Short mmCIF file of C-alpha atoms in Angstrom, two decimals:
data_model
loop_
_atom_site.label_atom_id
_atom_site.label_comp_id
_atom_site.label_asym_id
_atom_site.label_seq_id
_atom_site.Cartn_x
_atom_site.Cartn_y
_atom_site.Cartn_z
CA MET A 123 49.45 -109.81 0.05
CA THR A 124 48.38 -112.61 -2.41
CA ARG A 125 44.75 -111.05 -2.65
CA ARG A 126 46.29 -107.74 -3.55
CA MET A 127 48.63 -109.34 -6.10
CA GLY A 128 45.68 -110.99 -7.58
CA ALA A 129 43.89 -107.73 -7.58
CA ALA A 130 46.47 -106.06 -9.45
CA ALA A 131 47.05 -108.76 -11.91
CA LEU A 132 43.28 -108.69 -12.63
CA SER A 133 43.37 -104.97 -13.01
CA LEU A 134 45.94 -105.11 -15.63
CA ALA A 135 43.83 -107.42 -17.65
CA GLY A 136 41.01 -105.17 -17.20
CA ILE A 137 43.08 -102.29 -18.40
CA LEU A 138 44.03 -104.46 -21.67
CA VAL A 139 40.48 -105.46 -22.38
CA SER A 140 39.23 -102.00 -22.01
CA ALA A 141 41.86 -100.57 -23.86
CA TYR A 142 41.26 -102.90 -26.66
CA LEU A 143 37.45 -101.94 -26.90
CA PHE A 144 38.45 -98.25 -26.52
CA LEU A 145 40.93 -98.46 -29.49
CA TYR A 146 38.18 -100.18 -31.74
CA LYS A 147 35.94 -97.31 -30.58
CA ARG A 148 38.13 -94.90 -31.79
CA GLY A 149 38.59 -96.76 -35.07
CA ALA A 150 42.25 -97.58 -34.63
CA ILE A 151 42.07 -101.37 -35.03
CA GLY A 152 39.54 -102.34 -37.36
CA THR A 153 37.26 -105.21 -36.58
CA LEU A 154 36.91 -106.79 -33.02
CA ALA A 155 37.97 -110.58 -32.51
CA CYS A 156 34.66 -111.67 -31.23
CA GLY A 157 33.51 -114.77 -32.95
CA ASP A 158 30.16 -113.30 -33.95
CA GLY A 159 28.99 -109.64 -34.57
CA GLY A 160 27.71 -109.36 -30.72
CA CYS A 161 30.79 -107.11 -29.87
CA GLU A 162 30.27 -104.76 -32.68
CA THR A 163 26.41 -104.56 -32.07
CA VAL A 164 26.98 -103.59 -28.30
CA GLN A 165 30.16 -101.33 -29.11
CA LEU A 166 28.12 -99.42 -31.78
CA SER A 167 24.97 -99.03 -29.77
CA THR A 168 24.03 -95.82 -28.16
CA TYR A 169 24.86 -97.61 -24.68
CA SER A 170 28.36 -97.70 -25.45
CA ALA A 171 28.61 -94.24 -23.98
CA PHE A 172 27.66 -93.14 -20.57
CA LEU A 173 27.08 -89.54 -20.14
CA GLY A 174 28.58 -88.86 -23.18
CA VAL A 175 32.08 -90.68 -22.15
CA ASP A 176 32.91 -94.04 -23.86
CA VAL A 177 32.14 -96.76 -21.25
CA ALA A 178 35.54 -98.52 -22.41
CA LEU A 179 37.38 -95.34 -21.43
CA ILE A 180 35.50 -95.38 -18.13
CA GLY A 181 36.45 -99.01 -17.68
CA LEU A 182 40.13 -98.06 -18.72
CA LEU A 183 40.34 -95.30 -15.97
CA GLY A 184 38.81 -97.47 -13.30
CA TYR A 185 41.09 -100.27 -13.76
CA ALA A 186 43.96 -98.17 -13.72
CA ALA A 187 42.91 -96.70 -10.47
CA LEU A 188 42.54 -100.40 -9.18
CA LEU A 189 45.92 -101.21 -10.30
CA GLY A 190 47.37 -98.15 -8.54
CA VAL A 191 45.35 -98.91 -5.27
CA SER A 192 46.55 -102.70 -5.43
CA LEU A 193 50.14 -101.73 -6.28
CA LEU A 194 50.11 -99.25 -3.36
CA GLY A 195 48.78 -101.90 -0.85
CA LEU A 196 51.87 -104.18 -1.78
CA GLN A 197 54.20 -101.56 -0.43
CA PRO A 198 55.53 -102.21 3.11
CA ALA A 199 53.95 -99.22 4.46
CA TRP A 200 50.39 -100.10 3.49
CA GLN A 201 50.56 -104.08 3.70
CA GLY A 202 48.08 -105.26 6.24
CA ARG A 203 46.20 -101.83 6.20
CA ARG A 204 42.45 -102.01 6.05
CA THR A 205 42.26 -98.72 4.08
CA VAL A 206 43.56 -100.37 1.03
CA GLY A 207 41.01 -103.06 1.07
CA THR A 208 38.26 -100.68 1.80
CA LEU A 209 39.39 -98.34 -1.16
CA LEU A 210 39.52 -101.40 -3.40
CA THR A 211 36.14 -102.62 -2.13
CA VAL A 212 34.39 -99.22 -2.80
CA LEU A 213 35.99 -99.01 -6.34
CA SER A 214 35.67 -102.54 -7.55
CA GLY A 215 32.05 -102.68 -6.11
CA ALA A 216 30.93 -99.59 -7.93
CA GLY A 217 32.63 -101.44 -11.13
CA ALA A 218 30.91 -104.54 -10.57
CA GLY A 219 27.62 -102.83 -10.11
CA PHE A 220 28.13 -100.70 -13.41
CA ALA A 221 29.16 -104.04 -15.11
CA ALA A 222 25.94 -105.50 -13.89
CA TYR A 223 24.04 -102.88 -15.28
CA LEU A 224 25.76 -103.17 -18.77
CA THR A 225 25.22 -106.76 -18.84
CA TYR A 226 21.60 -106.21 -18.07
CA LEU A 227 21.29 -103.96 -21.12
CA GLU A 228 23.29 -106.45 -23.33
CA LEU A 229 20.76 -109.14 -22.39
CA PHE A 230 17.48 -107.49 -22.45
CA VAL A 231 17.73 -104.08 -24.05
CA ILE A 232 20.51 -104.43 -26.90
CA HIS A 233 19.82 -108.25 -27.59
CA ALA A 234 23.78 -108.99 -28.32
CA ILE A 235 26.39 -110.14 -26.13
CA CYS A 236 30.03 -108.77 -26.23
CA ARG A 237 32.04 -111.27 -25.09
CA TRP A 238 35.09 -108.90 -24.26
CA CYS A 239 32.60 -107.02 -22.15
CA VAL A 240 31.48 -110.27 -20.41
CA ALA A 241 35.34 -110.96 -19.64
CA SER A 242 35.49 -107.41 -18.13
CA ALA A 243 32.48 -108.21 -15.96
CA VAL A 244 34.03 -111.34 -14.82
CA ILE A 245 37.34 -109.47 -13.98
CA ILE A 246 35.80 -106.77 -12.09
CA THR A 247 33.62 -109.23 -10.06
CA LEU A 248 36.76 -111.22 -9.11
CA ILE A 249 38.59 -108.11 -8.07
CA PHE A 250 35.60 -107.30 -5.92
CA VAL A 251 35.73 -110.66 -4.16
CA LEU A 252 39.33 -110.24 -3.62
CA ALA A 253 38.80 -106.76 -2.12
CA LEU A 254 36.38 -108.20 0.04
CA LEU A 255 38.53 -110.97 1.37
CA ASP A 256 41.30 -108.47 1.81
CA ARG A 257 39.40 -106.04 3.91
CA ARG A 258 38.12 -108.83 6.15
CA ARG A 259 41.65 -110.07 6.52
CA SER A 260 43.44 -106.83 7.11
CA THR A 261 44.34 -106.38 10.89
CA GLN A 262 45.44 -102.54 10.87
CA PRO A 263 42.99 -99.72 10.34
CA MET B 291 62.96 -111.85 2.90
CA ALA B 292 61.17 -114.41 1.31
CA ALA B 293 58.32 -112.19 0.98
CA ASP B 294 60.37 -109.53 -0.82
CA ALA B 295 61.67 -112.16 -3.23
CA GLY B 296 57.98 -113.17 -4.12
CA LEU B 297 57.15 -109.55 -4.50
CA THR B 298 60.08 -108.79 -6.70
CA ARG B 299 59.07 -111.94 -8.77
CA PHE B 300 55.56 -110.63 -8.86
CA TYR B 301 56.61 -107.28 -10.27
CA ARG B 302 58.70 -108.75 -12.76
CA LEU B 303 55.78 -110.95 -14.11
CA LEU B 304 53.19 -108.04 -13.89
CA SER B 305 55.54 -105.91 -15.83
CA ALA B 306 56.22 -108.58 -18.40
CA ALA B 307 52.57 -109.11 -18.99
CA ALA B 308 51.99 -105.27 -19.11
CA VAL B 309 54.78 -105.18 -22.02
CA VAL B 310 53.21 -108.02 -23.77
CA GLY B 311 49.75 -106.80 -23.53
CA GLY B 312 50.92 -103.48 -24.62
CA LEU B 313 52.80 -104.92 -27.67
CA VAL B 314 49.95 -106.56 -28.86
CA LEU B 315 47.71 -103.56 -28.65
CA LEU B 316 50.30 -101.56 -30.67
CA TRP B 317 50.47 -104.61 -33.12
CA LEU B 318 46.73 -104.42 -33.65
CA VAL B 319 46.96 -100.33 -34.21
CA TRP B 320 49.93 -100.47 -36.35
CA ARG B 321 49.43 -103.75 -38.50
CA PRO B 322 48.82 -103.48 -42.19
CA ALA B 323 45.26 -102.95 -43.19
CA THR B 324 43.26 -106.08 -43.13
CA VAL B 325 42.03 -105.72 -46.67
CA SER B 326 43.40 -103.69 -49.74
CA ILE B 327 42.00 -103.51 -53.13
CA PRO B 328 44.77 -103.12 -55.67
CA ALA B 329 44.46 -100.54 -58.33
CA ASN B 330 47.40 -101.85 -60.60
CA VAL B 331 45.17 -104.62 -61.73
CA VAL B 332 44.98 -105.73 -65.20
CA VAL B 333 41.34 -105.46 -66.28
CA THR B 334 40.35 -108.64 -68.09
CA ALA B 335 37.29 -109.45 -70.30
CA ALA B 336 35.46 -110.96 -67.38
CA ASP B 337 35.66 -107.94 -65.35
CA THR B 338 33.31 -106.03 -67.92
CA ALA B 339 31.54 -108.78 -69.33
CA GLY B 340 27.87 -108.27 -68.53
CA PHE B 341 28.64 -105.20 -66.13
CA ARG B 342 27.89 -101.66 -67.24
CA GLY B 343 27.51 -100.20 -63.63
CA TYR B 344 25.06 -100.40 -60.86
CA PRO B 345 21.47 -99.46 -62.39
CA LEU B 346 18.70 -98.20 -60.75
CA GLY B 347 15.26 -97.43 -62.51
CA ALA B 348 13.33 -98.91 -65.48
CA GLU B 349 15.34 -100.24 -68.38
CA SER B 350 12.72 -98.73 -70.70
CA ALA B 351 13.32 -95.01 -69.35
CA PRO B 352 14.09 -92.71 -72.19
CA VAL B 353 17.01 -91.10 -70.59
CA GLU B 354 20.22 -92.78 -68.76
CA ILE B 355 22.41 -90.86 -66.48
CA VAL B 356 25.69 -92.45 -65.78
CA GLU B 357 27.19 -91.30 -62.48
CA TYR B 358 31.15 -91.50 -62.16
CA ALA B 359 31.71 -91.07 -58.37
CA ASP B 360 34.04 -91.65 -55.69
CA TYR B 361 32.73 -92.94 -52.26
CA GLN B 362 35.36 -90.57 -50.15
CA CYS B 363 34.73 -87.28 -52.23
CA PRO B 364 32.97 -85.00 -50.04
CA ALA B 365 31.02 -83.51 -53.22
CA CYS B 366 29.82 -87.05 -54.10
CA GLN B 367 28.59 -87.29 -50.62
CA ASP B 368 26.67 -84.14 -50.80
CA PHE B 369 25.06 -85.23 -54.15
CA GLU B 370 24.05 -88.23 -52.63
CA LEU B 371 22.55 -86.99 -49.47
CA VAL B 372 21.05 -83.78 -50.58
CA GLN B 373 19.95 -83.88 -54.60
CA PHE B 374 20.00 -87.83 -55.04
CA PRO B 375 16.74 -88.17 -53.01
CA ASP B 376 15.09 -85.76 -55.04
CA VAL B 377 16.28 -87.02 -58.27
CA LYS B 378 15.07 -90.64 -57.33
CA LYS B 379 11.66 -89.45 -56.31
CA GLN B 380 11.26 -87.16 -59.41
CA LEU B 381 13.14 -88.82 -62.13
CA ILE B 382 14.03 -92.53 -61.52
CA GLU B 383 10.80 -93.77 -59.76
CA THR B 384 8.70 -91.96 -62.30
CA GLY B 385 10.37 -94.07 -65.05
CA ARG B 386 11.83 -91.05 -66.77
CA VAL B 387 15.69 -91.97 -66.05
CA ARG B 388 17.62 -95.00 -65.43
CA TRP B 389 20.36 -94.22 -63.16
CA VAL B 390 23.76 -96.07 -63.52
CA TYR B 391 26.34 -95.47 -60.67
CA ARG B 392 30.00 -96.26 -61.85
CA ASP B 393 33.06 -96.18 -59.75
CA TYR B 394 35.85 -93.56 -60.28
CA PRO B 395 37.94 -93.99 -57.28
CA LEU B 396 40.53 -91.11 -56.87
CA ASP B 397 43.32 -93.08 -54.82
CA ASN B 398 45.54 -90.24 -54.12
CA PRO B 399 43.49 -87.97 -52.04
CA HIS B 400 41.02 -90.72 -51.08
CA PRO B 401 42.86 -93.82 -49.81
CA PHE B 402 39.63 -95.79 -48.81
CA ALA B 403 37.51 -94.81 -51.91
CA ARG B 404 38.56 -98.15 -53.63
CA LEU B 405 37.85 -100.13 -50.61
CA ALA B 406 34.62 -98.61 -50.17
CA ALA B 407 33.79 -99.34 -53.87
CA HIS B 408 34.69 -102.98 -53.33
CA SER B 409 32.61 -103.06 -50.26
CA ALA B 410 29.50 -102.04 -52.27
CA ALA B 411 30.53 -104.54 -55.08
CA CYS B 412 30.56 -107.43 -52.57
CA ALA B 413 27.05 -106.28 -51.34
CA ASP B 414 25.88 -106.30 -54.92
CA ASP B 415 27.13 -109.83 -55.04
CA GLN B 416 24.12 -110.50 -52.44
CA GLY B 417 21.69 -108.08 -54.21
CA ARG B 418 22.38 -105.35 -51.55
CA PHE B 419 24.40 -102.83 -53.40
CA TRP B 420 22.05 -99.87 -53.00
CA PRO B 421 21.74 -100.09 -49.02
CA GLN B 422 25.42 -100.67 -48.84
CA HIS B 423 26.08 -97.63 -51.01
CA ALA B 424 23.83 -95.48 -48.88
CA LEU B 425 25.42 -96.62 -45.58
CA ILE B 426 28.91 -95.88 -47.07
CA TYR B 427 28.02 -92.45 -48.19
CA SER B 428 26.18 -91.47 -44.98
CA GLY B 429 29.02 -92.69 -42.79
CA GLN B 430 31.86 -91.00 -44.87
CA GLY B 431 32.90 -88.54 -42.20
CA GLU B 432 33.25 -91.57 -39.85
CA TRP B 433 35.21 -93.95 -41.93
CA SER B 434 37.38 -91.33 -43.95
CA VAL B 435 39.18 -90.60 -40.72
CA GLU B 436 40.00 -94.12 -39.68
CA ARG B 437 43.33 -95.77 -40.16
CA ASP B 438 41.58 -98.83 -41.56
CA ALA B 439 38.12 -98.35 -42.76
CA SER B 440 37.45 -102.16 -43.67
CA GLY B 441 36.03 -102.61 -40.05
CA THR B 442 33.43 -100.00 -40.45
CA PHE B 443 32.47 -101.29 -43.97
CA HIS B 444 32.07 -104.76 -42.46
CA ASP B 445 29.80 -102.99 -39.74
CA TYR B 446 27.79 -101.64 -42.59
CA ALA B 447 27.61 -105.09 -44.27
CA GLU B 448 26.18 -106.44 -40.84
CA ARG B 449 23.69 -103.43 -40.60
CA ASN B 450 22.76 -104.25 -44.35
CA GLY B 451 21.87 -107.88 -43.40
CA LEU B 452 24.67 -109.39 -45.57
CA ASP B 453 25.95 -112.92 -45.19
CA LEU B 454 29.09 -111.95 -43.47
CA ALA B 455 30.93 -114.97 -44.27
CA LYS B 456 30.49 -114.50 -47.82
CA TYR B 457 31.34 -110.69 -47.70
CA ASP B 458 34.61 -111.39 -45.98
CA GLU B 459 35.31 -113.92 -48.46
CA CYS B 460 34.61 -111.39 -51.14
CA MET B 461 36.51 -108.63 -49.62
CA GLN B 462 39.60 -110.72 -48.73
CA SER B 463 39.57 -111.99 -52.43
CA ALA B 464 39.37 -108.70 -53.70
CA ARG B 465 37.71 -110.28 -56.72
CA HIS B 466 36.10 -107.02 -57.93
CA ALA B 467 39.22 -104.92 -58.10
CA GLY B 468 39.35 -105.51 -61.83
CA ARG B 469 35.67 -104.29 -62.34
CA ILE B 470 36.44 -101.02 -60.38
CA GLN B 471 39.51 -100.30 -62.34
CA ALA B 472 37.54 -101.02 -65.54
CA SER B 473 35.06 -98.44 -64.30
CA TYR B 474 37.88 -96.01 -63.69
CA GLU B 475 39.61 -96.65 -67.18
CA ILE B 476 36.12 -96.27 -69.17
CA GLY B 477 35.79 -93.11 -67.12
CA SER B 478 38.99 -91.62 -68.07
CA ARG B 479 38.73 -92.60 -71.73
CA LEU B 480 35.32 -90.66 -71.80
CA GLY B 481 36.94 -87.64 -70.44
CA VAL B 482 36.15 -87.83 -66.70
CA ASN B 483 38.84 -86.49 -64.50
CA SER B 484 36.80 -85.44 -61.41
CA THR B 485 34.04 -86.38 -59.34
CA PRO B 486 31.23 -86.44 -59.32
CA THR B 487 30.82 -86.31 -63.21
CA PHE B 488 27.64 -87.22 -65.19
CA LEU B 489 27.34 -88.78 -68.51
CA ILE B 490 23.86 -87.51 -69.92
CA GLY B 491 22.79 -87.95 -73.62
CA GLY B 492 26.44 -88.50 -74.55
CA ARG B 493 27.87 -85.25 -72.79
CA LEU B 494 29.69 -85.10 -69.61
CA TYR B 495 28.59 -82.71 -66.82
CA ALA B 496 31.34 -82.39 -63.98
CA GLY B 497 30.53 -81.24 -60.64
CA ARG B 498 27.84 -81.68 -58.40
CA GLN B 499 24.33 -81.05 -60.00
CA SER B 500 21.29 -79.97 -58.32
CA SER B 501 18.06 -82.09 -58.80
CA ASP B 502 16.51 -79.14 -60.65
CA ALA B 503 19.28 -78.67 -63.33
CA LEU B 504 19.14 -82.64 -63.73
CA LYS B 505 15.29 -82.35 -64.20
CA GLN B 506 15.67 -79.47 -66.55
CA LEU B 507 18.28 -81.52 -68.69
CA VAL B 508 16.08 -84.74 -68.72
CA ASP B 509 13.07 -82.49 -69.61
CA SER B 510 14.99 -80.99 -72.74
CA LEU B 511 16.10 -84.56 -73.73
CA ALA B 512 12.84 -86.23 -73.21
CA PRO B 513 9.88 -83.73 -72.85
CA VAL B 514 7.04 -84.94 -70.95
CA ALA B 515 4.16 -85.58 -73.26
CA ALA B 516 1.36 -83.16 -73.21
CA PRO B 517 -1.81 -84.42 -71.78
CA ALA B 518 -4.29 -85.19 -74.71
CA PRO B 519 -6.61 -82.22 -75.15
#
């Protein structure tokens, strides 16, 4: 249960980070609090959209799905069931893979680091680790 | 039972974090614009001393064209993107015209015109007025619809290679507000009341002019000398 709580809390953090970047992309919040211009360079690059959809929006929807699954897994009927862990593992695994691809783009293609994107990459990786542990410890199918 | 209590406490904490995070995002969206350039400034002698607009072209050019324009005005953008490249090539770079750009921000329909003018003025401090000017005009469709355009102008400053610390300090201080207002007042005194308006040979020409019309006008004011037989 603690692992699913952790996944839920991290998913909420991911939602807030993604929402912040998405609002910036939509021109709703002016400049990004970033420390240097790296965030803006990344967010204004052509790689900030994937198949025509803002990467920040993809993150927002992904984290919302993870939060939903984590909270579902805390309900008495679903506690201890491996299905929740499997779903969390698949979702967060895909998210971590996507985050790894984006980090590669930042380092080797765009040559700029967006700290908020790094924060998101760390969050999704932690959720993935928790999901793996949850799946391993779950006793019911 | 203890597990239930723990879960309840967790839900409360998660809800509180969601509310706090949501409120922070709302504050970021609804906070006042980070920079605003006042219009009701008293123009001082220092605002106009040595400043007659942003020039382009040879000082010795026989004709001077002063353009009064507003960065948020679509007709000004159209002139800048469609006609001005030809004007620059045919009249300015050939030494026939000295171009002077002056701000004439129409605040009521164009809330970011003065901010844009100030962004260009801050770029001018670093000798990069014209690239900033071009970026602002070409991005008009982007920043015009924003709640706070200062972030986009900041991005342009970065793209323009400006020293961002100096640029930010310039924008925050709004130190060129008087210069912009002075340009507006001088234009109004001359009879400018719409943008773009061009002052050529002591006469005002309102509205977007074609490069051909400007060329004809310049030809009439300063005919090109016929080659010696």
